[in-house]
Amino acid sequence: PKGDMKKITDTIANKLSIYPAVHIDETTNVITITVQRSPVPVDLDGKFYIRTGNTTQAATGRVHDLMASRRLNISWSDMPLDGLDISCLDSNAIAFFRKRAIEKKAISTDSLNVPDQDLLIKLNLMTKDGIPTRAAILLFHPNPEDVLRGSSVKVGMFEGTDSPEILYEDFVGGPLITMPDRLCDLINTKYSKKRISYKGLNMVETPPFPEESLREAIINAVMHNDYGSCTWIQIRVWENRIRIDDSGGLPFDWTYEDLMSEHRSVPTNPNLAYVFFLAGFVESWGRGISRIIGGYSGYPGMEPEIKASHYSFTVILKNVNYGWNEISVETVQKDAALEGLLRFLDVQEGRSSREIAEFLGATRSSVASRKITPLIESGLVERTIPDAVRSKNQRYRTTDSGRDMLR
């Protein structure tokens, strides 16, 4: 039996390069083989296999290449590209990184104040022979798409809330180091509208997507996309949401539950991610998901939706302004019932849902909620306990903006 156990152990080790614990129960003659979870893909005689439905199939094409690179701990983006040198890179893009890195102070000024080629060698973005890596091309080439297909971003505006009909689109290329800023500006100026309201005499602008969530989702896609798949990052915008898709996916040994819980930072493109960290775009603590979700802390029921597999990643952000209707002074002055409600709520302690329902002549508190919600969205009414929307002690009162409507 001991010889058989050794044979089993040696066969598994030779075939799979893993070392199990083999135990035999002499009473039942049952052999138990215990294998620790591997942090990298495991091959059998040089082939990788994936589970598809109820079948096991040999991985081919890009999936095989991806698993092989993860097995060898080699990132596609860190491979050098022969035939290119420092002259193909955009010095302005490198200067942009240098300026941000100086402000971030995550690397010494002396390390930054060197010739561009020396800087890239220090960042592992160029070989000692001066050959740039794919990450260097992605980050600093004036148009990486000319060299690496799939390194741009497609942005499209679609009709309504669910229509596949596209209204207009943009194809955004250029150095990845400037991509997050350019994408955020494009979406905020061309693909969305801010909500205008007033707090007293001051105008308040509310973007459709919380800035922290939108920016973090874009950086996450740009930084973690699997550019070796030759698949563009796609950003789809509808009236009620924005969807950001990339092909980065989960680390091999992660589950979706790992992603959504507290976790370490495991970048798809390590050296590319390191540059974004030095430039102050991200931290290195694996808090991107919590920041995406955290941006919606003031919008109960509108939390971001995150979908992930080992080969794709999707973030869906809801438009916090969708369905909001601005209420003008003229509307209040022409609507006696609305004006009366605002005057009724114009007390420091506020009014409860039951009190509002009674004022409206209704028997159910839910009626009060339907009447109050658009006034809250318009900035005319506020909750007395804004951080606990469903508190049993919640009350509602007229804001300064609502009071201005009554003058």
CSV table of C-alpha atoms in Angstrom, one decimal:
chain,number,residue,atom,x,y,z
A,1,PRO,CA,0.0,0.0,0.0
A,2,LYS,CA,2.8,2.5,0.8
A,3,GLY,CA,4.3,1.8,-2.6
A,4,ASP,CA,0.9,2.5,-4.2
A,5,MET,CA,0.5,5.7,-2.3
A,6,LYS,CA,4.0,6.9,-3.4
A,7,LYS,CA,3.2,5.9,-7.0
A,8,ILE,CA,-0.1,8.0,-6.9
A,9,THR,CA,1.8,11.0,-5.4
A,10,ASP,CA,4.6,10.8,-8.0
A,11,THR,CA,2.1,10.4,-10.9
A,12,ILE,CA,0.1,13.4,-9.9
A,13,ALA,CA,3.3,15.4,-9.4
A,14,ASN,CA,4.7,14.5,-12.8
A,15,LYS,CA,1.5,15.0,-14.7
A,16,LEU,CA,0.2,18.2,-12.9
A,17,SER,CA,3.2,19.6,-11.1
A,18,ILE,CA,1.3,19.7,-7.8
A,19,TYR,CA,2.0,17.7,-4.7
A,20,PRO,CA,-1.1,16.2,-3.0
A,21,ALA,CA,-1.4,14.5,0.4
A,22,VAL,CA,-2.4,10.9,0.0
A,23,HIS,CA,-4.0,8.9,2.9
A,24,ILE,CA,-5.3,5.4,3.0
A,25,ASP,CA,-7.9,4.1,5.5
A,26,GLU,CA,-6.7,0.6,6.2
A,27,THR,CA,-10.1,-0.3,7.7
A,28,THR,CA,-12.1,0.5,4.6
A,29,ASN,CA,-9.2,0.5,2.0
A,30,VAL,CA,-10.4,4.0,0.9
A,31,ILE,CA,-7.7,6.3,-0.5
A,32,THR,CA,-8.2,10.0,0.1
A,33,ILE,CA,-6.2,12.5,-2.0
A,34,THR,CA,-6.1,16.1,-0.7
A,35,VAL,CA,-5.0,18.8,-3.1
A,36,GLN,CA,-4.5,22.5,-2.1
A,37,ARG,CA,-6.2,25.1,-4.2
A,38,SER,CA,-3.7,26.4,-6.8
A,39,PRO,CA,-3.1,30.1,-7.2
A,40,VAL,CA,-2.3,29.5,-10.9
A,41,PRO,CA,-3.8,27.4,-13.7
A,42,VAL,CA,-2.7,23.7,-13.7
A,43,ASP,CA,-1.9,21.9,-16.9
A,44,LEU,CA,-2.1,18.2,-17.7
A,45,ASP,CA,0.6,17.1,-20.1
A,46,GLY,CA,0.9,20.7,-21.3
A,47,LYS,CA,-2.8,21.2,-21.9
A,48,PHE,CA,-5.3,23.3,-19.9
A,49,TYR,CA,-8.9,22.4,-19.4
A,50,ILE,CA,-12.0,24.4,-18.6
A,51,ARG,CA,-15.4,23.4,-17.4
A,52,THR,CA,-18.2,24.4,-19.7
A,53,GLY,CA,-21.7,23.4,-18.5
A,54,ASN,CA,-21.5,19.7,-17.7
A,55,THR,CA,-18.4,19.0,-19.9
A,56,THR,CA,-14.7,19.5,-19.6
A,57,GLN,CA,-13.0,20.9,-22.7
A,58,ALA,CA,-9.4,21.6,-23.6
A,59,ALA,CA,-8.7,25.4,-23.6
A,60,THR,CA,-7.8,26.8,-27.0
A,61,GLY,CA,-6.8,30.1,-28.6
A,62,ARG,CA,-6.8,33.1,-26.4
A,63,VAL,CA,-8.1,31.3,-23.3
A,64,HIS,CA,-5.2,28.8,-23.6
A,65,ASP,CA,-2.6,31.6,-24.0
A,66,LEU,CA,-4.1,33.5,-21.0
A,67,MET,CA,-3.9,30.4,-18.8
A,68,ALA,CA,-0.4,29.6,-19.9
A,69,SER,CA,0.8,33.1,-19.1
A,70,ARG,CA,-0.8,33.0,-15.7
A,71,ARG,CA,0.8,29.6,-15.1
A,72,LEU,CA,4.2,31.1,-15.8
A,73,ASN,CA,3.4,34.3,-14.0
A,74,ILE,CA,4.1,36.3,-17.2
A,75,SER,CA,1.9,39.3,-18.0
A,76,TRP,CA,1.1,39.8,-21.7
A,77,SER,CA,1.6,43.6,-21.3
A,78,ASP,CA,5.1,43.2,-19.9
A,79,MET,CA,6.5,41.5,-23.1
A,80,PRO,CA,8.9,43.7,-25.2
A,81,LEU,CA,8.1,44.6,-28.8
A,82,ASP,CA,11.1,44.2,-31.0
A,83,GLY,CA,11.7,46.8,-33.8
A,84,LEU,CA,10.4,49.8,-31.6
A,85,ASP,CA,12.4,52.3,-29.5
A,86,ILE,CA,11.9,55.4,-27.4
A,87,SER,CA,11.3,57.5,-30.5
A,88,CYS,CA,7.8,55.9,-31.1
A,89,LEU,CA,6.6,57.2,-27.7
A,90,ASP,CA,4.9,60.5,-27.0
A,91,SER,CA,7.2,62.7,-24.8
A,92,ASN,CA,4.2,64.8,-23.8
A,93,ALA,CA,2.5,61.7,-22.4
A,94,ILE,CA,5.6,60.8,-20.4
A,95,ALA,CA,5.8,64.4,-19.2
A,96,PHE,CA,2.2,64.2,-18.0
A,97,PHE,CA,3.1,61.1,-16.0
A,98,ARG,CA,6.2,62.7,-14.5
A,99,LYS,CA,4.2,65.8,-13.4
A,100,ARG,CA,1.5,63.7,-11.7
A,101,ALA,CA,4.1,61.4,-10.1
A,102,ILE,CA,5.9,64.4,-8.6
A,103,GLU,CA,2.6,65.6,-7.1
A,104,LYS,CA,1.8,62.1,-5.8
A,105,LYS,CA,5.2,61.8,-4.1
A,106,ALA,CA,5.1,58.0,-4.3
A,107,ILE,CA,8.5,58.0,-6.0
A,108,SER,CA,11.5,60.3,-5.4
A,109,THR,CA,12.0,63.4,-7.5
A,110,ASP,CA,15.6,62.2,-8.3
A,111,SER,CA,14.2,59.0,-9.8
A,112,LEU,CA,11.8,61.0,-12.0
A,113,ASN,CA,14.3,63.7,-13.1
A,114,VAL,CA,16.1,61.5,-15.5
A,115,PRO,CA,16.0,61.0,-19.3
A,116,ASP,CA,12.8,59.4,-20.6
A,117,GLN,CA,14.5,56.1,-21.5
A,118,ASP,CA,16.2,55.8,-18.1
A,119,LEU,CA,12.8,56.4,-16.5
A,120,LEU,CA,11.1,53.7,-18.5
A,121,ILE,CA,13.8,51.2,-17.7
A,122,LYS,CA,13.4,51.9,-14.0
A,123,LEU,CA,9.7,51.4,-14.4
A,124,ASN,CA,10.2,48.0,-16.1
A,125,LEU,CA,8.6,49.4,-19.2
A,126,MET,CA,11.7,49.1,-21.4
A,127,THR,CA,14.5,46.6,-21.7
A,128,LYS,CA,18.1,47.7,-21.0
A,129,ASP,CA,18.6,47.6,-24.8
A,130,GLY,CA,15.9,50.3,-25.2
A,131,ILE,CA,13.0,48.1,-26.4
A,132,PRO,CA,9.7,49.2,-25.1
A,133,THR,CA,7.2,46.7,-23.6
A,134,ARG,CA,3.6,46.5,-24.6
A,135,ALA,CA,2.7,48.3,-21.4
A,136,ALA,CA,4.9,51.2,-22.5
A,137,ILE,CA,3.2,51.3,-25.9
A,138,LEU,CA,-0.2,51.3,-24.3
A,139,LEU,CA,0.7,54.0,-21.8
A,140,PHE,CA,2.7,56.4,-23.9
A,141,HIS,CA,2.3,55.8,-27.6
A,142,PRO,CA,0.4,58.7,-29.3
A,143,ASN,CA,-1.9,56.1,-30.8
A,144,PRO,CA,-1.4,52.6,-29.4
A,145,GLU,CA,-4.1,51.2,-31.7
A,146,ASP,CA,-1.6,51.5,-34.6
A,147,VAL,CA,0.6,48.9,-32.8
A,148,LEU,CA,-1.8,46.9,-30.6
A,149,ARG,CA,-5.3,46.4,-31.9
A,150,GLY,CA,-8.0,46.7,-29.1
A,151,SER,CA,-6.2,49.4,-27.1
A,152,SER,CA,-8.9,52.1,-27.7
A,153,VAL,CA,-12.3,52.7,-26.1
A,154,LYS,CA,-15.7,52.7,-27.8
A,155,VAL,CA,-18.3,55.0,-26.3
A,156,GLY,CA,-21.9,55.0,-27.5
A,157,MET,CA,-25.2,56.8,-26.6
A,158,PHE,CA,-28.2,54.6,-27.0
A,159,GLU,CA,-31.9,55.5,-27.4
A,160,GLY,CA,-34.2,55.4,-24.4
A,161,THR,CA,-33.5,53.0,-21.5
A,162,ASP,CA,-33.3,49.6,-23.3
A,163,SER,CA,-33.1,50.2,-27.0
A,164,PRO,CA,-30.2,48.7,-29.1
A,165,GLU,CA,-30.5,51.8,-31.4
A,166,ILE,CA,-27.3,53.9,-31.2
A,167,LEU,CA,-27.7,57.7,-31.4
A,168,TYR,CA,-24.0,58.6,-31.6
A,169,GLU,CA,-20.6,57.3,-30.7
A,170,ASP,CA,-17.0,58.1,-30.2
A,171,PHE,CA,-13.8,56.0,-30.7
A,172,VAL,CA,-11.3,57.2,-28.1
A,173,GLY,CA,-7.6,56.4,-28.7
A,174,GLY,CA,-4.4,57.8,-27.6
A,175,PRO,CA,-2.1,57.2,-24.6
A,176,LEU,CA,-3.7,55.2,-21.8
A,177,ILE,CA,-2.0,57.4,-19.2
A,178,THR,CA,-4.4,60.3,-20.1
A,179,MET,CA,-7.4,58.0,-21.0
A,180,PRO,CA,-9.2,58.2,-17.6
A,181,ASP,CA,-9.3,62.0,-17.6
A,182,ARG,CA,-10.3,62.2,-21.3
A,183,LEU,CA,-13.1,59.6,-20.9
A,184,CYS,CA,-14.5,61.3,-17.8
A,185,ASP,CA,-14.6,64.7,-19.5
A,186,LEU,CA,-16.2,63.2,-22.6
A,187,ILE,CA,-19.0,61.4,-20.7
A,188,ASN,CA,-19.6,64.4,-18.5
A,189,THR,CA,-19.9,66.9,-21.4
A,190,LYS,CA,-21.4,64.9,-24.3
A,191,TYR,CA,-23.1,61.8,-22.8
A,192,SER,CA,-24.8,63.1,-19.7
A,193,LYS,CA,-26.7,66.1,-18.3
A,194,LYS,CA,-26.3,67.6,-14.8
A,195,ARG,CA,-29.4,68.2,-12.7
A,196,ILE,CA,-29.8,71.9,-11.8
A,197,SER,CA,-31.4,72.7,-8.4
A,198,TYR,CA,-31.1,75.5,-5.9
A,199,LYS,CA,-30.2,75.7,-2.3
A,200,GLY,CA,-31.3,79.1,-1.2
A,201,LEU,CA,-29.8,81.5,-3.8
A,202,ASN,CA,-27.0,79.0,-4.8
A,203,MET,CA,-27.3,76.8,-7.8
A,204,VAL,CA,-26.4,73.2,-7.2
A,205,GLU,CA,-25.3,70.9,-10.1
A,206,THR,CA,-25.8,67.1,-9.6
A,207,PRO,CA,-24.0,64.9,-12.2
A,208,PRO,CA,-26.0,61.8,-13.3
A,209,PHE,CA,-23.2,59.5,-12.1
A,210,PRO,CA,-21.4,60.2,-8.8
A,211,GLU,CA,-17.9,61.4,-9.8
A,212,GLU,CA,-16.0,58.9,-7.5
A,213,SER,CA,-17.9,55.9,-8.9
A,214,LEU,CA,-17.6,56.9,-12.5
A,215,ARG,CA,-14.0,57.7,-12.3
A,216,GLU,CA,-13.1,54.6,-10.4
A,217,ALA,CA,-15.0,52.4,-12.8
A,218,ILE,CA,-13.3,53.9,-15.8
A,219,ILE,CA,-9.8,53.6,-14.3
A,220,ASN,CA,-10.6,50.0,-13.3
A,221,ALA,CA,-11.5,49.2,-16.9
A,222,VAL,CA,-8.5,51.0,-18.5
A,223,MET,CA,-6.0,49.5,-16.0
A,224,HIS,CA,-7.2,45.9,-15.8
A,225,ASN,CA,-8.4,45.2,-19.4
A,226,ASP,CA,-6.9,42.2,-21.1
A,227,TYR,CA,-5.4,44.1,-24.1
A,228,GLY,CA,-4.1,40.8,-25.5
A,229,SER,CA,-7.7,39.8,-26.3
A,230,CYS,CA,-7.7,42.6,-29.0
A,231,THR,CA,-11.1,43.6,-27.6
A,232,TRP,CA,-12.0,47.2,-27.1
A,233,ILE,CA,-13.3,48.5,-23.8
A,234,GLN,CA,-17.0,49.5,-24.4
A,235,ILE,CA,-19.0,52.1,-22.6
A,236,ARG,CA,-22.7,52.2,-23.3
A,237,VAL,CA,-24.9,55.0,-22.1
A,238,TRP,CA,-28.7,55.0,-21.8
A,239,GLU,CA,-31.0,57.5,-20.2
A,240,ASN,CA,-31.1,55.6,-16.9
A,241,ARG,CA,-27.6,54.0,-16.7
A,242,ILE,CA,-24.1,53.6,-18.0
A,243,ARG,CA,-22.4,50.2,-18.6
A,244,ILE,CA,-18.6,49.8,-18.7
A,245,ASP,CA,-17.3,46.5,-20.1
A,246,ASP,CA,-13.7,45.2,-20.3
A,247,SER,CA,-12.2,41.8,-20.8
A,248,GLY,CA,-9.9,41.8,-17.7
A,249,GLY,CA,-11.8,39.4,-15.5
A,250,LEU,CA,-11.1,37.9,-12.1
A,251,PRO,CA,-7.7,36.6,-11.0
A,252,PHE,CA,-7.6,32.9,-11.6
A,253,ASP,CA,-7.9,31.8,-8.0
A,254,TRP,CA,-10.7,34.2,-7.2
A,255,THR,CA,-14.5,33.8,-7.0
A,256,TYR,CA,-17.1,36.6,-7.3
A,257,GLU,CA,-17.4,36.5,-3.5
A,258,ASP,CA,-13.7,37.2,-3.2
A,259,LEU,CA,-14.1,40.3,-5.4
A,260,MET,CA,-17.0,41.7,-3.4
A,261,SER,CA,-15.4,41.2,0.0
A,262,GLU,CA,-12.2,42.9,1.4
A,263,HIS,CA,-9.3,41.8,-0.8
A,264,ARG,CA,-5.8,42.4,-1.9
A,265,SER,CA,-4.8,44.2,-5.1
A,266,VAL,CA,-4.1,41.8,-7.9
A,267,PRO,CA,-3.7,43.7,-11.2
A,268,THR,CA,-4.1,42.1,-14.6
A,269,ASN,CA,-1.3,44.3,-15.9
A,270,PRO,CA,1.2,44.8,-13.0
A,271,ASN,CA,3.6,47.3,-14.5
A,272,LEU,CA,0.8,49.3,-16.2
A,273,ALA,CA,-1.0,49.4,-12.8
A,274,TYR,CA,2.1,50.5,-11.1
A,275,VAL,CA,2.4,53.5,-13.3
A,276,PHE,CA,-1.2,54.4,-12.6
A,277,PHE,CA,-0.4,54.1,-8.9
A,278,LEU,CA,2.7,56.3,-9.1
A,279,ALA,CA,0.6,58.9,-11.0
A,280,GLY,CA,-2.0,59.0,-8.2
A,281,PHE,CA,-4.9,57.5,-10.2
A,282,VAL,CA,-5.3,54.6,-7.8
A,283,GLU,CA,-4.2,53.2,-4.5
A,284,SER,CA,-2.7,49.8,-4.2
A,285,TRP,CA,-5.0,48.3,-1.5
A,286,GLY,CA,-7.7,46.7,-3.6
A,287,ARG,CA,-10.3,49.2,-2.7
A,288,GLY,CA,-11.6,50.0,-6.2
A,289,ILE,CA,-14.8,48.1,-5.8
A,290,SER,CA,-15.6,49.6,-2.5
A,291,ARG,CA,-15.0,53.1,-4.0
A,292,ILE,CA,-17.3,52.4,-6.9
A,293,ILE,CA,-20.1,51.3,-4.5
A,294,GLY,CA,-19.3,54.0,-2.0
A,295,GLY,CA,-20.0,56.8,-4.4
A,296,TYR,CA,-23.7,55.8,-4.2
A,297,SER,CA,-23.9,55.9,-0.4
A,298,GLY,CA,-26.3,58.8,-0.6
A,299,TYR,CA,-28.6,57.1,-3.1
A,300,PRO,CA,-30.4,54.1,-1.4
A,301,GLY,CA,-31.6,51.5,-3.8
A,302,MET,CA,-29.4,52.7,-6.7
A,303,GLU,CA,-26.3,50.7,-5.8
A,304,PRO,CA,-23.9,49.8,-8.8
A,305,GLU,CA,-24.2,46.4,-10.4
A,306,ILE,CA,-21.0,44.5,-10.9
A,307,LYS,CA,-20.7,41.4,-13.0
A,308,ALA,CA,-17.5,39.4,-13.3
A,309,SER,CA,-16.1,36.1,-14.7
A,310,HIS,CA,-12.5,35.1,-15.3
A,311,TYR,CA,-12.6,36.6,-18.8
A,312,SER,CA,-14.8,39.7,-18.5
A,313,PHE,CA,-15.8,42.5,-16.1
A,314,THR,CA,-18.8,44.8,-16.2
A,315,VAL,CA,-19.8,47.8,-14.0
A,316,ILE,CA,-23.3,49.3,-14.4
A,317,LEU,CA,-23.9,52.7,-12.8
A,318,LYS,CA,-27.5,54.0,-12.4
A,319,ASN,CA,-28.3,57.6,-13.4
A,320,VAL,CA,-29.2,59.3,-10.1
A,321,ASN,CA,-31.1,62.0,-12.0
A,322,TYR,CA,-33.3,59.7,-14.0
A,323,GLY,CA,-37.0,60.4,-13.5
A,324,TRP,CA,-36.3,63.6,-11.7
A,325,ASN,CA,-38.5,66.5,-12.7
A,326,GLU,CA,-37.6,70.1,-11.9
A,327,ILE,CA,-40.4,72.0,-10.2
A,328,SER,CA,-40.4,75.7,-11.1
A,329,VAL,CA,-41.6,78.8,-9.2
A,330,GLU,CA,-44.5,79.1,-11.7
A,331,THR,CA,-45.5,75.5,-11.0
A,332,VAL,CA,-45.7,76.1,-7.3
A,333,GLN,CA,-47.6,79.4,-7.7
A,334,LYS,CA,-50.2,77.8,-10.1
A,335,ASP,CA,-50.6,74.6,-8.0
A,336,ALA,CA,-52.5,75.6,-4.8
A,337,ALA,CA,-52.2,72.0,-3.4
A,338,LEU,CA,-48.5,71.9,-3.9
A,339,GLU,CA,-48.0,75.4,-2.4
A,340,GLY,CA,-50.2,74.4,0.6
A,341,LEU,CA,-48.1,71.2,1.1
A,342,LEU,CA,-44.9,73.2,1.1
A,343,ARG,CA,-46.3,75.6,3.7
A,344,PHE,CA,-47.5,72.7,5.8
A,345,LEU,CA,-44.0,71.2,5.8
A,346,ASP,CA,-42.4,74.6,6.6
A,347,VAL,CA,-41.8,73.8,10.3
A,348,GLN,CA,-38.4,73.2,11.9
A,349,GLU,CA,-39.2,69.8,13.4
A,350,GLY,CA,-40.7,68.5,10.1
A,351,ARG,CA,-43.8,66.4,9.6
A,352,SER,CA,-44.2,62.6,9.7
A,353,SER,CA,-45.6,60.5,6.9
A,354,ARG,CA,-48.8,60.0,8.9
A,355,GLU,CA,-49.2,63.7,9.4
A,356,ILE,CA,-48.6,64.4,5.7
A,357,ALA,CA,-51.2,61.7,4.7
A,358,GLU,CA,-53.8,63.2,7.0
A,359,PHE,CA,-53.1,66.6,5.6
A,360,LEU,CA,-53.6,65.2,2.1
A,361,GLY,CA,-56.8,63.5,3.2
A,362,ALA,CA,-55.3,60.0,2.6
A,363,THR,CA,-55.6,57.0,4.8
A,364,ARG,CA,-52.2,55.4,3.9
A,365,SER,CA,-48.7,56.8,4.7
A,366,SER,CA,-47.5,55.4,1.3
A,367,VAL,CA,-49.5,58.2,-0.4
A,368,ALA,CA,-47.4,60.7,1.5
A,369,SER,CA,-44.2,59.0,0.2
A,370,ARG,CA,-45.3,59.3,-3.5
A,371,LYS,CA,-46.1,63.0,-3.0
A,372,ILE,CA,-42.9,63.8,-1.1
A,373,THR,CA,-40.4,61.9,-3.3
A,374,PRO,CA,-40.4,64.3,-6.3
A,375,LEU,CA,-40.2,67.3,-3.9
A,376,ILE,CA,-37.1,65.7,-2.3
A,377,GLU,CA,-35.6,65.1,-5.8
A,378,SER,CA,-36.3,68.7,-6.7
A,379,GLY,CA,-34.6,70.0,-3.6
A,380,LEU,CA,-37.8,71.6,-2.2
A,381,VAL,CA,-38.2,69.2,0.7
A,382,GLU,CA,-35.6,67.3,2.8
A,383,ARG,CA,-35.5,64.5,5.3
A,384,THR,CA,-34.7,65.3,8.9
A,385,ILE,CA,-32.6,62.1,9.1
A,386,PRO,CA,-30.9,61.9,5.7
A,387,ASP,CA,-28.6,59.1,6.6
A,388,ALA,CA,-31.4,56.7,7.7
A,389,VAL,CA,-34.0,57.0,5.0
A,390,ARG,CA,-36.2,54.3,6.4
A,391,SER,CA,-36.0,55.4,10.1
A,392,LYS,CA,-39.3,55.2,11.9
A,393,ASN,CA,-38.5,58.7,13.3
A,394,GLN,CA,-38.1,60.1,9.8
A,395,ARG,CA,-39.8,63.5,9.1
A,396,TYR,CA,-39.9,65.9,6.2
A,397,ARG,CA,-39.6,69.7,6.0
A,398,THR,CA,-39.4,72.4,3.4
A,399,THR,CA,-35.9,73.4,2.4
A,400,ASP,CA,-34.6,77.0,1.8
A,401,SER,CA,-35.2,76.4,-1.9
A,402,GLY,CA,-38.8,75.4,-1.2
A,403,ARG,CA,-39.2,78.4,1.1
A,404,ASP,CA,-38.0,80.7,-1.7
A,405,MET,CA,-40.7,79.3,-3.9
A,406,LEU,CA,-43.3,80.5,-1.5
A,407,ARG,CA,-42.2,84.1,-1.4
